[in-house]
Amino acid sequence: MESFFHSFDMVSMDKETMQSALRYTKQGAITCIRILKSCLPYIRFVLGKKFIGLYTAALSLVLCMILAWQVEGRRAEFHCAAVAGVCACCWIFEVLPLPITALLPAILLPILDVVSAKTIATKYFSDTIFVFVGGFVMALAMQKWGLHKRIALGLVRIIGVKPRMLLFGVMFAVWFLSMWMSNTATAMAMLPSALAIIENLEEDVEPARIKKFSLGLFLGIAFAAGIGGIATTIGTPPNLVLLKVFDEQFPNAENVMTFSKWFVFGLPTALIFFIICYAFFAIFYCPWRNSINIEKSVIRQQYHALGDMKLEEKLVAIVFVVLAICWMTIGGLNLFLFEIPGWKEIFPGGDKSDQIKDGTVALIAAVLMFCIPSTRKVTRRENGVETEVRDMLMDWETMRGMPWDLVLLFGGGFALAAGFTASGLDSYMADGLKSFEDWPIFVFVAIIAVVSATITSFSSNTATANMLLPAMASLATGINVHPLLVMIPCALSCSFAFMFPYSTPPNVIVFGSGRLRMTDMMLAGFFMNIIGLIVTMTVTFTLVPLVWGFNPFDSSVPSGWTSN
């Protein structure tokens, strides 16, 4: 009996032990799951693109520092390369916000003894950045008084409301406005009108019948905004980066990259690309049969809702037109048949190439907007007392919409370009690139365009231009070809970000309407990228040599352009 009870006790103890073990195992599993959940953000970070960016940035920094120590007499060059590598990795993988990354050259270049802090600080507010600031003040003033909507709806109303004509009207309005305004603001201005048109159609027509037209309309808005910016120096950030990098790398090239010369080149280029883009959407996205009817009343109601053109709109339009004319004629305008002399020569010192520049004109227009009073009165609080004052065409509250992040991004790129020159990295790269001298120039330019368009699909077009254009300037010097032959196709290709929603703000805006799928944008964007590359190659070997006067197949860096 004793043995029986003993064995029974043993079984009871085993059951208790097993239950206790199971309980502890369950608690341990729950604890492990909680720990894993708390570690998930860190795991995602380690496996995400930010960690990859940090790793590649650190690797680039270490590698360049080792080379600076190993290669005698090249310390400054490799220190600058280290900064460029860190910035490139942080821009591509978005390790930090893009404008914060743009501040890294101001920190690292002086620390590594490449450029002094005093010199590098001036690059963050240059003449080119003043062009951007002045142009954006005009754009904000147009938005404040609704002039951009009046222009957009007026063009659509004049052109017509048949599907193909409506598509043309909407795309043309966006294309034209994006020459002078932010691409983002242009797309935002037109999107509500496009949505109203489609919603009105859906009340009378089956959604399946207008689906393709709807896709074409929204994609056309996004793509036309990117194409129109090519026409002017202020239309898209890569153009401004090109101007500044060109001035940095070729300081003795007088009156080469001016607003007027770029406009003579950029307008036909943008127009050709726009016509092809419109034809693509008209053929593949507009119905040939069973044409859909669009009520004129939709456009008419939106236009009449704006009321009569206000005095403020007229004043902004006048300043805008005068600014554009002054930009075009500041250094003279060559129209092939005759030449208009530049107006800046009437001022003391105006005959000097860098005395009065596009930035000066932009700032004059911007300041004027803050000085011209409007008919509207607003209440402002000053010293604790509310007073009624007359509003100006532009005020600081509206000025808060200025994208200062882009100003920093421009500055970071210009600072890097200055580092390339000061350290001698541009010359060092040029010597190393002489092996490409025997390549056919057409093939070489095609590779540059493809690489630029590919990178800008996954990165900010401003960041891409900041990374590539200084290298293109060095490349041109190294293989002794005309700099514009490699820099212009690079800058143009940086604006061809059509494939993905995150590639450019207009893409994000139209994608956010909920009317598009990712595959819709990727398919149309792929064809637009191909067309863009063909247009780029065509104008590079025809229009660029015609405007700037050189033979593309037998060119070299003009004597006296470089500082050496």
Coordinates of C-alpha atoms in Angstrom, one line a residue:
M1 CA 0.0 0.0 0.0
E2 CA 2.8 2.4 0.8
S3 CA 4.4 1.8 -2.6
F4 CA 1.0 2.5 -4.2
F5 CA 0.5 5.9 -2.4
H6 CA 4.1 6.8 -3.1
S7 CA 3.6 6.2 -6.8
F8 CA 0.3 8.2 -6.6
D9 CA 2.2 11.1 -5.0
M10 CA 4.9 11.0 -7.7
V11 CA 2.2 11.1 -10.4
S12 CA 0.5 14.1 -8.7
M13 CA 3.9 15.9 -8.4
D14 CA 4.7 15.2 -12.0
K15 CA 1.3 16.7 -13.0
E16 CA 1.9 19.8 -10.9
T17 CA 5.5 20.1 -12.3
M18 CA 4.2 19.8 -15.8
Q19 CA 1.5 22.4 -15.3
S20 CA 4.0 24.7 -13.6
A21 CA 6.4 24.2 -16.5
L22 CA 3.7 24.9 -19.1
R23 CA 2.6 28.0 -17.2
Y24 CA 6.2 29.3 -17.1
T25 CA 6.7 28.4 -20.8
K26 CA 3.5 30.3 -21.7
Q27 CA 4.7 33.3 -19.7
G28 CA 8.1 33.1 -21.3
A29 CA 6.6 32.9 -24.8
I30 CA 4.4 36.0 -24.1
T31 CA 7.4 37.9 -22.8
C32 CA 9.4 36.9 -25.9
I33 CA 6.6 38.1 -28.2
R34 CA 6.4 41.4 -26.3
I35 CA 10.1 41.9 -26.6
L36 CA 10.0 41.1 -30.3
K37 CA 7.1 43.6 -30.7
S38 CA 9.1 46.3 -28.9
C39 CA 12.1 45.5 -31.2
L40 CA 10.1 45.6 -34.4
P41 CA 10.8 49.3 -35.1
Y42 CA 14.5 48.7 -34.7
I43 CA 14.3 45.6 -36.9
R44 CA 12.4 47.6 -39.6
F45 CA 15.0 50.3 -39.3
V46 CA 17.9 47.9 -39.7
L47 CA 16.3 46.2 -42.7
G48 CA 14.9 49.5 -44.1
K49 CA 16.5 51.9 -46.6
K50 CA 17.5 54.4 -43.9
F51 CA 19.9 51.9 -42.3
I52 CA 21.2 51.0 -45.8
G53 CA 21.7 54.7 -46.4
L54 CA 23.6 55.1 -43.1
Y55 CA 25.7 52.1 -43.8
T56 CA 26.6 53.2 -47.3
A57 CA 27.2 56.8 -46.1
A58 CA 29.6 55.6 -43.4
L59 CA 31.3 53.2 -45.8
S60 CA 31.8 56.1 -48.3
L61 CA 33.2 58.3 -45.6
V62 CA 35.6 55.7 -44.3
L63 CA 36.8 54.7 -47.8
C64 CA 37.4 58.3 -48.9
M65 CA 39.3 59.1 -45.6
I66 CA 41.5 56.1 -46.1
L67 CA 42.2 57.2 -49.7
A68 CA 43.0 60.7 -48.5
W69 CA 45.6 59.2 -46.1
Q70 CA 47.0 56.8 -48.7
V71 CA 47.2 59.0 -51.8
E72 CA 49.8 61.7 -51.3
G73 CA 48.9 65.3 -52.1
R74 CA 45.2 64.5 -52.7
R75 CA 43.8 65.1 -49.2
A76 CA 41.4 67.9 -50.1
E77 CA 40.0 66.1 -53.1
F78 CA 39.2 62.9 -51.2
H79 CA 37.8 64.9 -48.2
C80 CA 35.4 66.7 -50.7
A81 CA 34.5 63.3 -52.2
A82 CA 33.7 62.0 -48.7
V83 CA 31.3 64.8 -48.2
A84 CA 29.7 64.3 -51.6
G85 CA 29.3 60.6 -50.9
V86 CA 27.7 61.1 -47.6
C87 CA 25.3 63.7 -49.0
A88 CA 24.4 61.5 -52.0
C89 CA 23.7 58.4 -49.8
C90 CA 21.5 60.5 -47.4
W91 CA 19.6 62.1 -50.4
I92 CA 19.0 58.8 -52.2
F93 CA 18.0 56.8 -49.1
E94 CA 16.4 59.8 -47.3
V95 CA 18.3 59.1 -44.1
L96 CA 17.6 62.7 -43.0
P97 CA 15.0 65.1 -44.4
L98 CA 16.4 66.4 -47.7
P99 CA 16.9 70.0 -46.6
I100 CA 18.7 68.9 -43.4
T101 CA 21.1 66.8 -45.6
A102 CA 21.7 69.9 -47.6
L103 CA 23.2 71.5 -44.5
L104 CA 25.9 68.8 -44.2
P105 CA 28.3 70.5 -46.7
A106 CA 28.2 73.7 -44.5
I107 CA 29.3 71.5 -41.6
L108 CA 31.7 69.0 -43.1
L109 CA 33.5 71.0 -45.7
P110 CA 35.0 73.6 -43.2
I111 CA 35.7 70.8 -40.6
L112 CA 37.7 68.8 -43.2
D113 CA 39.5 71.9 -44.3
V114 CA 38.1 72.0 -47.8
V115 CA 36.4 75.4 -47.9
S116 CA 36.2 78.0 -45.1
A117 CA 32.9 78.4 -43.3
K118 CA 32.7 82.1 -44.5
T119 CA 33.0 81.1 -48.1
I120 CA 30.6 78.1 -48.0
A121 CA 27.9 80.2 -46.2
T122 CA 27.6 82.5 -49.2
K123 CA 26.5 79.6 -51.4
Y124 CA 23.3 79.2 -49.5
F125 CA 22.0 82.6 -50.6
S126 CA 23.2 83.3 -54.1
D127 CA 21.8 85.2 -57.2
T128 CA 20.3 81.9 -58.4
I129 CA 18.4 81.4 -55.1
F130 CA 17.2 85.0 -55.3
V131 CA 15.7 84.1 -58.8
F132 CA 13.8 81.3 -57.1
V133 CA 12.6 83.4 -54.2
G134 CA 11.4 86.2 -56.5
G135 CA 9.7 83.8 -58.8
F136 CA 7.9 82.1 -55.9
V137 CA 6.8 85.4 -54.4
M138 CA 5.1 86.1 -57.8
A139 CA 3.5 82.6 -57.7
L140 CA 2.2 83.1 -54.2
A141 CA 0.7 86.5 -55.1
M142 CA -1.1 84.9 -58.0
Q143 CA -2.5 82.2 -55.7
K144 CA -3.5 84.8 -53.1
W145 CA -5.7 86.7 -55.5
G146 CA -6.8 83.7 -57.6
L147 CA -5.2 84.8 -60.8
H148 CA -3.8 81.3 -61.5
K149 CA -7.4 79.9 -61.4
R150 CA -8.6 82.6 -63.7
I151 CA -5.9 81.9 -66.2
A152 CA -6.4 78.1 -66.1
L153 CA -10.2 78.1 -66.3
G154 CA -10.1 80.9 -68.9
L155 CA -7.9 78.9 -71.2
V156 CA -10.1 75.8 -70.9
R157 CA -13.2 77.9 -71.5
I158 CA -11.7 79.4 -74.7
I159 CA -10.3 76.2 -76.2
G160 CA -13.5 74.2 -75.7
V161 CA -15.1 71.2 -73.9
K162 CA -15.0 68.3 -76.4
P163 CA -13.0 65.5 -74.8
R164 CA -9.8 66.0 -76.9
M165 CA -10.1 69.8 -76.8
L166 CA -10.8 69.7 -73.0
L167 CA -7.8 67.5 -72.5
F168 CA -5.7 69.9 -74.6
G169 CA -7.1 73.0 -72.7
V170 CA -6.4 71.5 -69.2
M171 CA -2.9 70.3 -70.2
F172 CA -2.0 73.5 -72.0
A173 CA -3.1 75.7 -69.0
V174 CA -1.0 73.6 -66.6
W175 CA 1.9 73.6 -69.1
F176 CA 1.8 77.4 -69.4
L177 CA 1.4 78.2 -65.7
S178 CA 4.2 75.8 -64.7
M179 CA 6.7 77.8 -66.7
W180 CA 6.3 80.6 -64.1
M181 CA 4.9 79.0 -61.0
S182 CA 5.6 76.1 -58.8
N183 CA 4.7 72.8 -60.5
T184 CA 3.0 71.8 -57.2
A185 CA 0.8 75.0 -57.1
T186 CA -0.1 74.6 -60.8
A187 CA -1.3 71.0 -60.3
M188 CA -3.2 71.9 -57.2
A189 CA -4.9 74.8 -59.0
M190 CA -6.2 72.6 -61.8
L191 CA -7.1 69.4 -59.9
P192 CA -10.4 70.7 -58.4
S193 CA -11.6 71.7 -61.9
A194 CA -10.6 68.3 -63.3
L195 CA -12.4 66.5 -60.5
A196 CA -15.6 68.6 -61.0
I197 CA -15.6 67.8 -64.8
I198 CA -15.3 64.0 -64.1
E199 CA -17.9 64.0 -61.4
N200 CA -20.3 65.9 -63.6
L201 CA -19.7 63.3 -66.4
E202 CA -20.3 60.4 -64.0
E203 CA -23.8 61.7 -63.3
D204 CA -24.8 61.3 -67.0
V205 CA -22.4 58.6 -68.4
E206 CA -21.4 55.2 -67.2
P207 CA -18.1 55.4 -65.2
A208 CA -16.7 52.6 -67.4
R209 CA -17.1 54.7 -70.5
I210 CA -15.1 57.7 -69.1
K211 CA -12.5 55.8 -67.1
K212 CA -9.8 56.1 -69.8
F213 CA -10.6 59.7 -70.3
S214 CA -10.4 60.3 -66.6
L215 CA -7.0 58.6 -66.4
G216 CA -5.7 60.7 -69.3
L217 CA -7.0 64.0 -67.7
F218 CA -5.3 63.4 -64.3
L219 CA -2.1 62.0 -65.7
G220 CA -2.0 64.9 -68.3
I221 CA -2.1 67.4 -65.4
A222 CA 0.8 65.8 -63.6
F223 CA 3.0 65.3 -66.7
A224 CA 2.2 68.8 -68.3
A225 CA 3.3 70.4 -65.0
G226 CA 6.7 68.7 -65.3
I227 CA 7.1 69.5 -69.0
G228 CA 6.2 73.2 -68.7
G229 CA 8.9 73.8 -66.1
I230 CA 11.6 73.0 -68.7
A231 CA 10.8 76.2 -70.6
T232 CA 12.2 78.8 -68.1
T233 CA 15.1 78.9 -65.7
I234 CA 12.6 79.3 -62.8
G235 CA 10.2 76.6 -64.0
T236 CA 11.8 73.6 -62.3
P237 CA 14.6 73.3 -59.7
P238 CA 17.1 71.3 -62.0
N239 CA 17.3 74.3 -64.3
L240 CA 18.3 76.6 -61.5
V241 CA 20.9 74.1 -60.3
L242 CA 22.3 74.0 -63.8
L243 CA 22.7 77.7 -63.9
K244 CA 24.4 77.9 -60.6
V245 CA 26.8 75.0 -61.2
F246 CA 27.7 76.3 -64.6
D247 CA 28.5 79.7 -63.1
E248 CA 30.6 78.0 -60.4
Q249 CA 32.5 75.7 -62.7
F250 CA 33.0 78.2 -65.6
P251 CA 33.2 81.6 -64.0
N252 CA 34.6 83.4 -67.1
A253 CA 31.8 82.3 -69.4
E254 CA 29.9 85.7 -69.8
N255 CA 26.2 85.9 -70.8
V256 CA 26.1 82.2 -71.7
M257 CA 23.4 80.9 -69.3
T258 CA 20.9 83.7 -69.1
F259 CA 17.1 83.7 -68.8
S260 CA 16.6 84.8 -72.3
K261 CA 19.0 82.3 -73.9
W262 CA 17.5 79.5 -71.9
F263 CA 14.0 80.6 -72.9
V264 CA 14.9 80.6 -76.6
F265 CA 16.0 77.0 -76.1
G266 CA 13.6 75.8 -73.4
L267 CA 10.3 77.0 -74.9
P268 CA 10.6 75.1 -78.2
T269 CA 11.9 72.0 -76.2
A270 CA 8.9 72.2 -73.8
L271 CA 6.5 72.8 -76.7
I272 CA 7.7 69.8 -78.7
F273 CA 7.5 67.5 -75.7
F274 CA 4.1 68.9 -74.7
I275 CA 2.7 68.3 -78.2
I276 CA 3.9 64.7 -78.2
C277 CA 2.6 64.2 -74.7
Y278 CA -0.8 65.5 -75.6
A279 CA -0.9 63.4 -78.8
F280 CA -0.1 60.3 -76.7
F281 CA -3.0 60.9 -74.3
A282 CA -5.4 62.0 -77.1
I283 CA -4.8 58.8 -79.0
F284 CA -4.7 56.3 -76.2
Y285 CA -6.9 57.8 -73.5
C286 CA -9.6 59.7 -75.4
P287 CA -12.5 57.7 -77.1
W288 CA -12.7 57.6 -80.8
R289 CA -16.3 56.5 -80.9
N290 CA -19.3 57.1 -78.7
S291 CA -17.9 60.5 -77.8
I292 CA -18.8 61.7 -74.3
N293 CA -20.5 65.0 -73.8
I294 CA -19.1 67.4 -71.3
E295 CA -21.4 70.2 -70.1
K296 CA -20.1 73.7 -70.8
S297 CA -21.9 74.8 -67.7
V298 CA -19.3 73.1 -65.4
I299 CA -16.4 75.3 -66.7
R300 CA -18.7 78.3 -67.1
Q301 CA -20.0 78.1 -63.5
Q302 CA -16.5 77.8 -62.0
Y303 CA -15.2 80.7 -64.1
H304 CA -18.2 83.0 -63.3
A305 CA -17.8 82.0 -59.6
L306 CA -14.5 84.0 -59.7
G307 CA -16.4 87.2 -60.5
D308 CA -15.0 90.1 -62.5
M309 CA -11.2 90.5 -62.6
K310 CA -10.2 92.4 -59.5
L311 CA -7.8 95.3 -59.5
E312 CA -5.3 93.2 -57.5
E313 CA -5.3 90.4 -60.2
K314 CA -4.6 93.1 -62.9
L315 CA -1.8 94.6 -60.9
V316 CA -0.2 91.1 -60.2
A317 CA -0.5 90.3 -63.9
I318 CA 1.1 93.6 -64.9
V319 CA 4.1 93.0 -62.6
F320 CA 4.3 89.4 -63.8
V321 CA 4.5 90.4 -67.5
V322 CA 7.0 93.2 -66.8
L323 CA 9.2 90.8 -64.8
A324 CA 9.2 88.2 -67.7
I325 CA 10.0 90.9 -70.2
C326 CA 12.9 92.3 -68.0
W327 CA 14.3 88.8 -67.6
M328 CA 14.2 88.2 -71.3
T329 CA 15.9 91.4 -72.2
I330 CA 18.3 92.1 -69.4
G331 CA 21.4 91.2 -71.4
G332 CA 19.9 91.6 -74.9
L333 CA 17.8 89.2 -76.9
N334 CA 19.0 87.6 -80.1
L335 CA 16.0 86.7 -82.3
F336 CA 18.3 85.5 -85.2
L337 CA 16.9 88.1 -87.6
F338 CA 17.6 91.1 -85.3
E339 CA 19.0 91.7 -81.8
I340 CA 17.4 93.7 -78.9
P341 CA 20.1 95.4 -76.8
G342 CA 20.1 94.8 -73.0
W343 CA 18.5 97.4 -70.8
K344 CA 20.9 96.8 -67.9
E345 CA 23.6 98.8 -69.7
I346 CA 21.8 102.1 -69.0
F347 CA 22.7 101.7 -65.3
P348 CA 26.2 102.5 -63.9
G349 CA 28.3 99.4 -64.1
G350 CA 25.6 97.6 -66.1
D351 CA 28.2 96.8 -68.8
K352 CA 29.8 94.3 -66.3
S353 CA 28.5 90.8 -66.8
D354 CA 27.8 90.2 -63.1
Q355 CA 26.7 93.6 -62.0
I356 CA 23.0 93.2 -62.6
K357 CA 21.6 89.7 -62.9
D358 CA 18.3 87.8 -63.0
G359 CA 18.2 87.7 -59.2
T360 CA 18.3 91.5 -59.0
V361 CA 15.2 91.7 -61.3
A362 CA 13.4 89.0 -59.3
L363 CA 14.0 90.8 -56.0
I364 CA 12.8 94.1 -57.4
A365 CA 9.5 92.5 -58.5
A366 CA 9.2 90.7 -55.1
V367 CA 9.7 93.9 -53.1
L368 CA 7.2 95.7 -55.4
M369 CA 4.5 93.1 -54.4
F370 CA 4.9 94.1 -50.8
C371 CA 4.7 97.9 -51.6
I372 CA 1.7 98.0 -53.9
P373 CA -1.6 98.4 -51.9
S374 CA -4.8 96.6 -52.7
T375 CA -8.4 97.7 -52.2
R376 CA -9.0 95.2 -49.4
K377 CA -8.7 96.1 -45.8
V378 CA -7.6 93.6 -43.1
T379 CA -7.4 93.7 -39.3
R380 CA -4.0 93.3 -37.8
R381 CA -2.9 93.3 -34.2
E382 CA 0.1 95.6 -33.4
N383 CA 1.3 96.3 -29.8
G384 CA -1.8 94.6 -28.4
V385 CA -4.2 96.9 -30.4
E386 CA -6.2 95.7 -33.4
T387 CA -6.1 98.1 -36.3
E388 CA -7.6 98.1 -39.7
V389 CA -5.0 98.5 -42.5
R390 CA -5.0 98.3 -46.2
D391 CA -3.7 94.9 -47.5
M392 CA -0.8 94.8 -49.9
L393 CA -0.6 92.6 -53.1
M394 CA 1.7 90.4 -51.0
D395 CA 2.0 90.0 -47.2
W396 CA 4.2 88.0 -44.9
E397 CA 1.4 85.7 -43.8
T398 CA 1.2 84.5 -47.5
M399 CA 5.0 84.5 -47.7
R400 CA 4.9 81.7 -45.1
G401 CA 4.0 79.4 -47.9
M402 CA 7.5 79.8 -49.4
P403 CA 9.2 76.4 -49.6
W404 CA 12.3 77.3 -47.6
D405 CA 13.2 73.6 -47.7
L406 CA 13.9 74.0 -51.4
V407 CA 16.1 77.1 -50.7
L408 CA 18.2 74.9 -48.4
L409 CA 18.3 72.1 -50.9
F410 CA 19.6 74.5 -53.6
G411 CA 22.2 75.9 -51.2
G412 CA 23.5 72.4 -50.4
G413 CA 24.0 71.6 -54.0
F414 CA 25.7 74.9 -54.7
A415 CA 27.9 74.4 -51.6
L416 CA 29.0 71.0 -52.9
A417 CA 29.8 72.4 -56.3
A418 CA 31.9 75.1 -54.6
G419 CA 33.7 72.3 -52.7
F420 CA 34.4 70.5 -56.0
T421 CA 36.1 73.6 -57.4
A422 CA 38.0 74.7 -54.2
S423 CA 39.4 71.2 -53.5
G424 CA 40.4 70.5 -57.1
L425 CA 38.2 67.4 -57.1
D426 CA 36.6 68.6 -60.4
S427 CA 40.0 68.7 -62.1
Y428 CA 41.0 65.3 -60.5
M429 CA 37.8 63.8 -61.9
A430 CA 38.4 65.4 -65.3
D431 CA 41.8 63.8 -65.5
G432 CA 40.4 60.4 -64.6
L433 CA 37.6 60.7 -67.1
K434 CA 39.8 61.2 -70.1
S435 CA 39.5 57.5 -70.9
F436 CA 36.0 58.3 -72.2
E437 CA 37.4 60.7 -74.8
D438 CA 37.3 58.1 -77.6
W439 CA 33.6 57.2 -77.0
P440 CA 31.1 58.4 -79.7
I441 CA 29.6 61.5 -78.2
F442 CA 26.1 60.5 -79.1
V443 CA 26.3 57.3 -77.2
F444 CA 27.9 59.1 -74.2
V445 CA 25.2 61.7 -74.0
A446 CA 22.5 59.0 -74.3
I447 CA 24.1 57.2 -71.3
I448 CA 24.1 60.4 -69.2
A449 CA 20.4 61.0 -70.1
V450 CA 19.3 57.4 -69.1
V451 CA 21.3 57.5 -65.9
S452 CA 19.9 60.9 -64.9
A453 CA 16.3 59.9 -65.7
T454 CA 16.6 56.6 -63.8
I455 CA 18.0 58.2 -60.6
T456 CA 15.4 61.0 -60.6
S457 CA 12.6 58.4 -60.7
F458 CA 13.6 57.3 -57.2
S459 CA 15.0 60.5 -55.8
S460 CA 14.2 64.2 -55.6
N461 CA 15.0 65.9 -58.9
T462 CA 16.7 68.7 -57.1
A463 CA 18.9 66.3 -55.2
T464 CA 19.7 64.3 -58.4
A465 CA 20.7 67.5 -60.2
N466 CA 22.9 68.6 -57.2
M467 CA 24.6 65.2 -57.3
L468 CA 25.1 64.8 -61.1
L469 CA 25.7 68.3 -62.6
P470 CA 29.0 69.1 -60.9
A471 CA 30.3 65.7 -62.1
M472 CA 29.0 66.5 -65.6
A473 CA 30.9 69.8 -65.6
S474 CA 34.1 68.0 -64.6
L475 CA 33.4 65.3 -67.2
A476 CA 33.1 67.9 -70.0
T477 CA 36.5 69.4 -69.0
G478 CA 38.1 65.9 -68.8
I479 CA 37.1 64.7 -72.2
N480 CA 37.2 68.2 -73.7
V481 CA 33.7 68.6 -75.1
H482 CA 31.4 71.6 -74.8
P483 CA 30.0 71.6 -71.2
L484 CA 26.5 72.3 -72.3
L485 CA 26.5 69.2 -74.5
V486 CA 26.6 67.0 -71.3
M487 CA 25.1 69.4 -68.7
I488 CA 21.8 70.3 -70.5
P489 CA 20.7 66.7 -71.2
C490 CA 21.5 65.8 -67.6
A491 CA 19.4 68.7 -66.3
L492 CA 16.5 68.0 -68.7
S493 CA 16.5 64.3 -67.7
C494 CA 16.3 65.2 -64.0
S495 CA 12.9 66.8 -64.8
F496 CA 11.5 63.6 -66.3
A497 CA 10.1 61.9 -63.2
F498 CA 6.9 60.5 -64.6
M499 CA 6.8 56.8 -63.4
F500 CA 6.1 56.9 -59.7
P501 CA 3.8 59.0 -57.5
Y502 CA 6.6 59.9 -55.1
S503 CA 8.9 61.0 -58.0
T504 CA 7.6 64.6 -58.0
P505 CA 4.9 66.6 -56.2
P506 CA 2.5 66.9 -59.2
N507 CA 2.5 63.1 -59.4
V508 CA 1.7 62.9 -55.7
I509 CA -1.2 65.4 -56.0
V510 CA -3.0 63.7 -58.8
F511 CA -2.4 60.2 -57.3
G512 CA -3.9 61.5 -54.1
S513 CA -7.2 62.2 -56.0
G514 CA -7.9 58.4 -55.7
R515 CA -8.6 58.2 -59.4
L516 CA -5.3 56.4 -60.3
R517 CA -3.7 53.2 -59.6
M518 CA 0.1 52.8 -59.3
T519 CA 0.1 50.6 -62.5
D520 CA -1.7 53.4 -64.4
M521 CA 1.0 55.9 -63.6
M522 CA 3.9 53.5 -64.1
L523 CA 2.6 52.4 -67.6
A524 CA 2.0 56.0 -68.9
G525 CA 5.2 57.2 -67.1
F526 CA 7.4 54.6 -68.7
F527 CA 6.4 55.7 -72.2
M528 CA 6.8 59.4 -71.2
N529 CA 10.3 58.7 -70.0
I530 CA 11.1 57.0 -73.3
I531 CA 9.7 60.0 -75.3
G532 CA 11.5 62.4 -73.0
L533 CA 14.8 60.7 -73.7
I534 CA 14.2 60.9 -77.4
V535 CA 13.3 64.6 -77.2
T536 CA 16.4 65.3 -75.0
M537 CA 18.7 63.6 -77.5
T538 CA 17.1 65.4 -80.4
V539 CA 17.3 68.9 -79.0
T540 CA 20.8 68.3 -77.5
F541 CA 22.3 67.8 -81.0
T542 CA 20.1 70.3 -82.9
L543 CA 18.7 73.1 -80.7
V544 CA 21.5 73.4 -78.1
P545 CA 24.3 73.9 -80.8
L546 CA 22.0 76.4 -82.7
V547 CA 21.3 78.6 -79.6
W548 CA 24.8 78.5 -78.1
G549 CA 26.7 78.3 -81.4
F550 CA 29.0 75.3 -81.6
N551 CA 29.4 72.0 -83.5
P552 CA 28.2 69.1 -81.3
F553 CA 30.4 66.6 -83.1
D554 CA 33.5 68.7 -83.0
S555 CA 33.4 70.7 -79.9
S556 CA 35.7 71.5 -77.0
V557 CA 35.6 73.6 -73.8
P558 CA 35.8 77.2 -75.1
S559 CA 39.1 78.9 -74.2
G560 CA 38.9 81.2 -71.3
W561 CA 35.8 79.7 -69.7
T562 CA 37.5 78.1 -66.8
S563 CA 39.3 80.0 -64.0
N564 CA 42.6 78.2 -64.6

